Amino acid sequence: MKLNKLHWMSAALVFALISGFIIHLLLTSEAQPQTPLYTFTDSKDSYDIELKEKSQQVTALTIKLAELQSQVLRLNALGDRLAEQANIPENEFNFSELPPSGGPMIQSHVNQTLSASALFSDVQALETELQLKEKQLKLLESLTFGHHIENTSYLSGRPIKKGWLSSYYGVRKDPFNGRPAMHKGVDFAGKENTHVIATAAGVVSWASERYGYGQLIEIDHGKGIKTRYGHNKELLVNVGDVVNKGQSIALMGSTGRSTGPHVHYEILRNNKHIDPVKYVYRKAK
């Protein structure tokens, strides 16, 4: 019995020591700073969000860069064609090349993987180039037309020789939904394939499809005046062409948002629409 009692006491003492050691370990581990388990997950989420934002910035800048490059190419084509029409030697006025200026030209890298900052630099460079091209185009316009454009760019008459005025400028009932809507031009109805003519001399600044207008011709007459001829079936001129007053520029049709054959005729002064009626009935010089 004494032996068994001594054995039991020894076992209890060992158990107590082991229990005390375990409690000590637990207390010691709690006393030391621990890294929260969520830190890695949170860091990864933050990184993913930042990466997504950067990717969206790069995508937006890439799209903007492509749009600006397209505008530069369009202005180049317009300037080259205008210089050719004016018989200006290429070595005297090369519209495709930038004029002399300080600082290096930043080349576009739209097909490469770029950082947002690099793309932003390219966008700024192209915007500067566009400003220079616009200045060149204005200079070329004055060199090309001189006093001739002063006389022949005088707006007057109808954009067709045969047909009738079918809708006026101003608020009217929309032909598709019946709601009141602003009509920013006048409509001339006629037979399909009727010749649409320029109401003044100028340079073609748009010759392709455009939302709502269908096949559209836009002519720049200088001094902030432009005319537009919409819903054509076929276009007879190209961007950069110099057209004369009364020249056929398109064939009447019903493309775009249209209910039948007609030409939608607009006049813009400094990019703001004005009522064309007074010019339609204006006496020619």
mmCIF file of C-alpha atoms in Angstrom:
data_model
loop_
_atom_site.group_PDB
_atom_site.id
_atom_site.type_symbol
_atom_site.label_atom_id
_atom_site.label_comp_id
_atom_site.label_asym_id
_atom_site.label_seq_id
_atom_site.Cartn_x
_atom_site.Cartn_y
_atom_site.Cartn_z
ATOM 1 C CA MET A 1 0.000 0.000 0.000
ATOM 2 C CA LYS A 2 2.835 2.428 0.880
ATOM 3 C CA LEU A 3 4.553 1.652 -2.419
ATOM 4 C CA ASN A 4 1.372 2.286 -4.374
ATOM 5 C CA LYS A 5 0.754 5.527 -2.507
ATOM 6 C CA LEU A 6 4.335 6.726 -3.223
ATOM 7 C CA HIS A 7 3.938 5.807 -6.899
ATOM 8 C CA TRP A 8 0.688 7.768 -7.082
ATOM 9 C CA MET A 9 2.275 10.864 -5.486
ATOM 10 C CA SER A 10 5.240 10.723 -7.888
ATOM 11 C CA ALA A 11 2.906 10.545 -10.845
ATOM 12 C CA ALA A 12 0.907 13.505 -9.550
ATOM 13 C CA LEU A 13 4.077 15.549 -9.103
ATOM 14 C CA VAL A 14 5.240 14.792 -12.638
ATOM 15 C CA PHE A 15 1.826 15.707 -13.993
ATOM 16 C CA ALA A 16 1.869 18.983 -12.089
ATOM 17 C CA LEU A 17 5.332 19.855 -13.429
ATOM 18 C CA ILE A 18 4.329 19.077 -17.009
ATOM 19 C CA SER A 19 1.121 21.080 -16.649
ATOM 20 C CA GLY A 20 3.041 24.021 -15.251
ATOM 21 C CA PHE A 21 5.548 23.884 -18.115
ATOM 22 C CA ILE A 22 2.743 23.885 -20.712
ATOM 23 C CA ILE A 23 1.035 26.842 -19.018
ATOM 24 C CA HIS A 24 4.366 28.700 -18.993
ATOM 25 C CA LEU A 25 4.813 28.124 -22.709
ATOM 26 C CA LEU A 26 1.327 29.381 -23.451
ATOM 27 C CA LEU A 27 1.776 32.506 -21.352
ATOM 28 C CA THR A 28 5.181 33.200 -22.918
ATOM 29 C CA SER A 29 3.838 32.854 -26.470
ATOM 30 C CA GLU A 30 0.904 35.179 -25.747
ATOM 31 C CA ALA A 31 3.229 37.798 -24.281
ATOM 32 C CA GLN A 32 5.236 38.045 -27.533
ATOM 33 C CA PRO A 33 3.848 40.089 -30.468
ATOM 34 C CA GLN A 34 2.222 38.003 -33.171
ATOM 35 C CA THR A 35 1.682 38.877 -36.838
ATOM 36 C CA PRO A 36 -2.061 38.782 -37.571
ATOM 37 C CA LEU A 37 -3.078 35.977 -39.914
ATOM 38 C CA TYR A 38 -5.014 38.364 -42.182
ATOM 39 C CA THR A 39 -2.003 40.564 -43.052
ATOM 40 C CA PHE A 40 -0.902 38.570 -46.090
ATOM 41 C CA THR A 41 -4.440 38.318 -47.430
ATOM 42 C CA ASP A 42 -5.062 42.038 -46.977
ATOM 43 C CA SER A 43 -1.749 42.902 -48.636
ATOM 44 C CA LYS A 44 -2.584 40.692 -51.582
ATOM 45 C CA ASP A 45 -6.056 42.277 -51.928
ATOM 46 C CA SER A 46 -4.562 45.776 -51.835
ATOM 47 C CA TYR A 47 -1.990 44.801 -54.436
ATOM 48 C CA ASP A 48 -4.689 43.321 -56.693
ATOM 49 C CA ILE A 49 -6.793 46.504 -56.404
ATOM 50 C CA GLU A 50 -3.799 48.717 -57.181
ATOM 51 C CA LEU A 51 -2.824 46.512 -60.117
ATOM 52 C CA LYS A 52 -6.371 46.687 -61.491
ATOM 53 C CA GLU A 53 -6.418 50.491 -61.204
ATOM 54 C CA LYS A 54 -3.060 50.761 -62.976
ATOM 55 C CA SER A 55 -4.290 48.446 -65.707
ATOM 56 C CA GLN A 56 -7.410 50.587 -66.212
ATOM 57 C CA GLN A 57 -5.261 53.735 -66.423
ATOM 58 C CA VAL A 58 -3.001 52.147 -69.029
ATOM 59 C CA THR A 59 -6.019 50.969 -71.061
ATOM 60 C CA ALA A 60 -7.627 54.424 -71.001
ATOM 61 C CA LEU A 61 -4.379 56.143 -71.995
ATOM 62 C CA THR A 62 -3.774 53.594 -74.766
ATOM 63 C CA ILE A 63 -7.228 54.323 -76.236
ATOM 64 C CA LYS A 64 -6.618 58.070 -75.997
ATOM 65 C CA LEU A 65 -3.234 57.654 -77.663
ATOM 66 C CA ALA A 66 -4.760 55.693 -80.550
ATOM 67 C CA GLU A 67 -7.426 58.391 -81.050
ATOM 68 C CA LEU A 68 -4.810 61.142 -81.136
ATOM 69 C CA GLN A 69 -2.674 59.172 -83.604
ATOM 70 C CA SER A 70 -5.729 58.786 -85.839
ATOM 71 C CA GLN A 71 -6.332 62.550 -85.728
ATOM 72 C CA VAL A 72 -2.693 63.231 -86.617
ATOM 73 C CA LEU A 73 -2.893 60.900 -89.631
ATOM 74 C CA ARG A 74 -6.136 62.550 -90.751
ATOM 75 C CA LEU A 75 -4.626 66.020 -90.511
ATOM 76 C CA ASN A 76 -1.544 64.799 -92.386
ATOM 77 C CA ALA A 77 -3.712 63.495 -95.238
ATOM 78 C CA LEU A 78 -5.709 66.726 -95.325
ATOM 79 C CA GLY A 79 -2.583 68.917 -95.324
ATOM 80 C CA ASP A 80 -0.757 66.862 -97.964
ATOM 81 C CA ARG A 81 -3.745 66.911 -100.306
ATOM 82 C CA LEU A 82 -4.217 70.639 -99.812
ATOM 83 C CA ALA A 83 -0.536 71.340 -100.510
ATOM 84 C CA GLU A 84 -0.756 69.188 -103.647
ATOM 85 C CA GLN A 85 -3.839 71.095 -104.868
ATOM 86 C CA ALA A 86 -1.993 74.376 -104.342
ATOM 87 C CA ASN A 87 1.096 73.111 -106.239
ATOM 88 C CA ILE A 88 3.330 73.860 -103.261
ATOM 89 C CA PRO A 89 6.687 72.001 -103.573
ATOM 90 C CA GLU A 90 7.147 69.214 -101.040
ATOM 91 C CA ASN A 91 10.518 70.555 -99.903
ATOM 92 C CA GLU A 92 8.902 73.900 -99.072
ATOM 93 C CA PHE A 93 5.902 72.635 -97.146
ATOM 94 C CA ASN A 94 5.897 69.011 -95.982
ATOM 95 C CA PHE A 95 2.832 68.702 -93.805
ATOM 96 C CA SER A 96 3.734 65.172 -92.672
ATOM 97 C CA GLU A 97 6.799 66.476 -90.849
ATOM 98 C CA LEU A 98 6.799 68.606 -87.730
ATOM 99 C CA PRO A 99 8.176 72.138 -88.112
ATOM 100 C CA PRO A 100 11.532 72.905 -86.437
ATOM 101 C CA SER A 101 11.162 73.260 -82.673
ATOM 102 C CA GLY A 102 13.118 72.797 -79.476
ATOM 103 C CA GLY A 103 13.329 69.455 -77.685
ATOM 104 C CA PRO A 104 13.177 65.879 -78.936
ATOM 105 C CA MET A 105 10.022 64.359 -80.352
ATOM 106 C CA ILE A 106 8.589 61.576 -78.195
ATOM 107 C CA GLN A 107 7.764 58.582 -80.351
ATOM 108 C CA SER A 108 4.585 56.583 -79.757
ATOM 109 C CA HIS A 109 4.848 53.087 -78.278
ATOM 110 C CA VAL A 110 1.205 52.116 -78.361
ATOM 111 C CA ASN A 111 2.017 48.523 -79.366
ATOM 112 C CA GLN A 112 4.345 47.978 -76.432
ATOM 113 C CA THR A 113 3.573 47.343 -72.793
ATOM 114 C CA LEU A 114 4.022 50.705 -71.117
ATOM 115 C CA SER A 115 3.518 52.221 -67.732
ATOM 116 C CA ALA A 116 0.795 54.796 -67.225
ATOM 117 C CA SER A 117 3.390 57.569 -66.883
ATOM 118 C CA ALA A 118 5.040 56.666 -70.207
ATOM 119 C CA LEU A 119 1.687 56.599 -72.006
ATOM 120 C CA PHE A 120 0.738 59.925 -70.437
ATOM 121 C CA SER A 121 3.942 61.429 -71.835
ATOM 122 C CA ASP A 122 3.082 60.113 -75.304
ATOM 123 C CA VAL A 123 -0.432 61.559 -75.079
ATOM 124 C CA GLN A 124 0.972 64.972 -74.145
ATOM 125 C CA ALA A 125 3.431 64.803 -77.044
ATOM 126 C CA LEU A 126 0.697 63.978 -79.548
ATOM 127 C CA GLU A 127 -1.546 66.744 -78.236
ATOM 128 C CA THR A 128 1.314 69.195 -78.798
ATOM 129 C CA GLU A 129 1.809 67.804 -82.302
ATOM 130 C CA LEU A 130 -1.896 68.257 -83.069
ATOM 131 C CA GLN A 131 -1.727 71.904 -82.027
ATOM 132 C CA LEU A 132 1.214 72.445 -84.384
ATOM 133 C CA LYS A 133 -0.602 70.667 -87.231
ATOM 134 C CA GLU A 134 -3.661 72.864 -86.771
ATOM 135 C CA LYS A 135 -1.477 75.990 -86.996
ATOM 136 C CA GLN A 136 0.143 74.602 -90.161
ATOM 137 C CA LEU A 137 -3.267 73.866 -91.658
ATOM 138 C CA LYS A 138 -4.457 77.431 -91.063
ATOM 139 C CA LEU A 139 -1.286 78.774 -92.667
ATOM 140 C CA LEU A 140 -1.669 76.447 -95.635
ATOM 141 C CA GLU A 141 -5.299 77.467 -96.041
ATOM 142 C CA SER A 142 -4.324 81.120 -96.327
ATOM 143 C CA LEU A 143 -1.521 80.293 -98.768
ATOM 144 C CA THR A 144 -3.790 78.173 -100.937
ATOM 145 C CA PHE A 145 -6.843 80.328 -101.337
ATOM 146 C CA GLY A 146 -5.774 83.914 -100.814
ATOM 147 C CA HIS A 147 -8.350 86.304 -102.195
ATOM 148 C CA HIS A 148 -10.071 83.570 -104.213
ATOM 149 C CA ILE A 149 -11.616 81.997 -101.122
ATOM 150 C CA GLU A 150 -12.941 85.402 -100.015
ATOM 151 C CA ASN A 151 -15.276 85.549 -102.998
ATOM 152 C CA THR A 152 -16.219 81.934 -103.648
ATOM 153 C CA SER A 153 -16.714 80.967 -99.982
ATOM 154 C CA TYR A 154 -19.684 83.323 -99.791
ATOM 155 C CA LEU A 155 -22.502 81.068 -98.585
ATOM 156 C CA SER A 156 -25.720 81.255 -100.541
ATOM 157 C CA GLY A 157 -28.315 79.074 -102.227
ATOM 158 C CA ARG A 158 -29.625 75.558 -101.742
ATOM 159 C CA PRO A 159 -27.540 72.376 -101.491
ATOM 160 C CA ILE A 160 -29.533 70.827 -104.365
ATOM 161 C CA LYS A 161 -30.715 72.024 -107.771
ATOM 162 C CA LYS A 162 -33.912 69.964 -107.792
ATOM 163 C CA GLY A 163 -36.061 69.349 -104.730
ATOM 164 C CA TRP A 164 -37.948 71.203 -102.006
ATOM 165 C CA LEU A 165 -37.440 72.435 -98.455
ATOM 166 C CA SER A 166 -39.169 69.836 -96.282
ATOM 167 C CA SER A 167 -38.151 70.680 -92.698
ATOM 168 C CA TYR A 168 -36.944 73.859 -91.012
ATOM 169 C CA TYR A 169 -34.359 74.650 -88.328
ATOM 170 C CA GLY A 170 -35.541 74.603 -84.707
ATOM 171 C CA VAL A 171 -37.651 72.480 -82.365
ATOM 172 C CA ARG A 172 -39.871 70.006 -84.184
ATOM 173 C CA LYS A 173 -41.572 66.648 -83.619
ATOM 174 C CA ASP A 174 -39.006 63.862 -83.939
ATOM 175 C CA PRO A 175 -39.964 61.702 -86.963
ATOM 176 C CA PHE A 176 -39.088 58.496 -85.099
ATOM 177 C CA ASN A 177 -40.518 58.903 -81.589
ATOM 178 C CA GLY A 178 -42.853 61.900 -81.924
ATOM 179 C CA ARG A 179 -41.188 63.832 -79.096
ATOM 180 C CA PRO A 180 -40.115 67.486 -79.369
ATOM 181 C CA ALA A 181 -36.474 67.654 -80.487
ATOM 182 C CA MET A 182 -34.061 70.288 -81.741
ATOM 183 C CA HIS A 183 -33.417 70.113 -85.479
ATOM 184 C CA LYS A 184 -30.023 71.743 -86.067
ATOM 185 C CA GLY A 185 -30.364 72.148 -89.818
ATOM 186 C CA VAL A 186 -32.848 72.199 -92.681
ATOM 187 C CA ASP A 187 -33.940 69.274 -94.846
ATOM 188 C CA PHE A 188 -34.296 69.285 -98.623
ATOM 189 C CA ALA A 189 -36.266 66.357 -100.027
ATOM 190 C CA GLY A 190 -35.956 65.038 -103.557
ATOM 191 C CA LYS A 191 -35.420 61.972 -105.656
ATOM 192 C CA GLU A 192 -32.729 59.447 -104.790
ATOM 193 C CA ASN A 193 -29.434 60.080 -106.626
ATOM 194 C CA THR A 194 -30.163 63.812 -106.972
ATOM 195 C CA HIS A 195 -26.873 65.710 -106.979
ATOM 196 C CA VAL A 196 -25.957 67.434 -103.715
ATOM 197 C CA ILE A 197 -23.887 70.568 -104.323
ATOM 198 C CA ALA A 198 -21.543 72.725 -102.256
ATOM 199 C CA THR A 199 -23.114 76.042 -101.275
ATOM 200 C CA ALA A 200 -19.672 77.706 -101.189
ATOM 201 C CA ALA A 201 -16.059 76.898 -102.018
ATOM 202 C CA GLY A 202 -13.878 75.277 -99.382
ATOM 203 C CA VAL A 203 -11.924 72.237 -98.285
ATOM 204 C CA VAL A 204 -13.569 68.900 -97.489
ATOM 205 C CA SER A 205 -12.907 68.185 -93.812
ATOM 206 C CA TRP A 206 -15.125 65.078 -93.456
ATOM 207 C CA ALA A 207 -16.213 62.502 -96.029
ATOM 208 C CA SER A 208 -17.463 59.275 -94.463
ATOM 209 C CA GLU A 209 -20.167 57.826 -92.246
ATOM 210 C CA ARG A 210 -21.077 59.625 -89.027
ATOM 211 C CA TYR A 211 -23.523 58.639 -86.326
ATOM 212 C CA GLY A 212 -27.009 59.974 -87.064
ATOM 213 C CA TYR A 213 -25.932 61.626 -90.321
ATOM 214 C CA GLY A 214 -25.257 58.487 -92.326
ATOM 215 C CA GLN A 215 -22.858 59.279 -95.165
ATOM 216 C CA LEU A 216 -21.756 62.846 -94.407
ATOM 217 C CA ILE A 217 -19.818 65.573 -96.208
ATOM 218 C CA GLU A 218 -18.407 68.483 -94.189
ATOM 219 C CA ILE A 219 -16.759 71.462 -95.874
ATOM 220 C CA ASP A 220 -14.550 74.040 -94.175
ATOM 221 C CA HIS A 221 -15.027 77.451 -95.801
ATOM 222 C CA GLY A 222 -12.552 79.321 -93.616
ATOM 223 C CA LYS A 223 -13.125 82.008 -90.981
ATOM 224 C CA GLY A 224 -14.860 79.478 -88.711
ATOM 225 C CA ILE A 225 -17.639 78.625 -91.211
ATOM 226 C CA LYS A 226 -18.487 74.985 -92.021
ATOM 227 C CA THR A 227 -21.363 73.307 -93.855
ATOM 228 C CA ARG A 228 -22.610 69.735 -93.493
ATOM 229 C CA TYR A 229 -24.566 67.590 -95.941
ATOM 230 C CA GLY A 230 -26.025 64.405 -94.431
ATOM 231 C CA HIS A 231 -27.846 61.151 -95.350
ATOM 232 C CA ASN A 232 -26.123 60.829 -98.742
ATOM 233 C CA LYS A 233 -26.251 57.653 -100.769
ATOM 234 C CA GLU A 234 -22.817 58.142 -102.332
ATOM 235 C CA LEU A 235 -19.950 60.546 -101.671
ATOM 236 C CA LEU A 236 -18.173 62.095 -104.664
ATOM 237 C CA VAL A 237 -15.307 63.890 -102.874
ATOM 238 C CA ASN A 238 -12.635 62.979 -100.336
ATOM 239 C CA VAL A 239 -11.125 64.642 -97.282
ATOM 240 C CA GLY A 240 -8.700 67.325 -98.416
ATOM 241 C CA ASP A 241 -10.378 67.985 -101.768
ATOM 242 C CA VAL A 242 -10.791 71.633 -102.723
ATOM 243 C CA VAL A 243 -14.361 72.123 -103.950
ATOM 244 C CA ASN A 244 -15.964 75.021 -105.812
ATOM 245 C CA LYS A 245 -19.326 76.616 -105.219
ATOM 246 C CA GLY A 246 -22.015 74.604 -107.034
ATOM 247 C CA GLN A 247 -19.803 71.502 -107.415
ATOM 248 C CA SER A 248 -21.470 68.101 -106.986
ATOM 249 C CA ILE A 249 -20.175 66.529 -103.787
ATOM 250 C CA ALA A 250 -22.616 63.632 -103.207
ATOM 251 C CA LEU A 251 -25.753 61.850 -104.373
ATOM 252 C CA MET A 252 -28.928 62.174 -102.315
ATOM 253 C CA GLY A 253 -29.936 59.139 -100.271
ATOM 254 C CA SER A 254 -31.433 58.043 -96.966
ATOM 255 C CA THR A 255 -28.521 56.717 -94.921
ATOM 256 C CA GLY A 256 -28.297 57.139 -91.164
ATOM 257 C CA ARG A 257 -31.282 58.307 -89.122
ATOM 258 C CA SER A 258 -33.558 59.096 -92.036
ATOM 259 C CA THR A 259 -37.096 58.299 -93.165
ATOM 260 C CA GLY A 260 -36.560 58.890 -96.904
ATOM 261 C CA PRO A 261 -34.346 60.486 -99.563
ATOM 262 C CA HIS A 262 -33.269 63.986 -98.526
ATOM 263 C CA VAL A 263 -30.202 66.041 -97.637
ATOM 264 C CA HIS A 264 -29.826 67.363 -94.103
ATOM 265 C CA TYR A 265 -28.046 70.714 -94.446
ATOM 266 C CA GLU A 266 -26.272 72.432 -91.545
ATOM 267 C CA ILE A 267 -24.207 75.601 -91.152
ATOM 268 C CA LEU A 268 -21.797 76.044 -88.254
ATOM 269 C CA ARG A 269 -20.054 79.222 -87.196
ATOM 270 C CA ASN A 270 -17.160 78.616 -84.786
ATOM 271 C CA ASN A 271 -18.556 75.104 -84.154
ATOM 272 C CA LYS A 272 -22.021 76.425 -83.212
ATOM 273 C CA HIS A 273 -25.100 75.681 -85.314
ATOM 274 C CA ILE A 274 -26.961 78.566 -86.913
ATOM 275 C CA ASP A 275 -30.184 78.696 -88.931
ATOM 276 C CA PRO A 276 -29.293 78.044 -92.607
ATOM 277 C CA VAL A 277 -32.524 79.535 -94.019
ATOM 278 C CA LYS A 278 -31.255 83.097 -94.351
ATOM 279 C CA TYR A 279 -28.247 81.778 -96.293
ATOM 280 C CA VAL A 280 -30.467 79.603 -98.491
ATOM 281 C CA TYR A 281 -32.361 82.677 -99.679
ATOM 282 C CA ARG A 282 -29.289 84.897 -99.707
ATOM 283 C CA LYS A 283 -28.412 86.474 -103.039
ATOM 284 C CA ALA A 284 -25.180 85.225 -104.589
ATOM 285 C CA LYS A 285 -22.375 87.698 -105.224
#
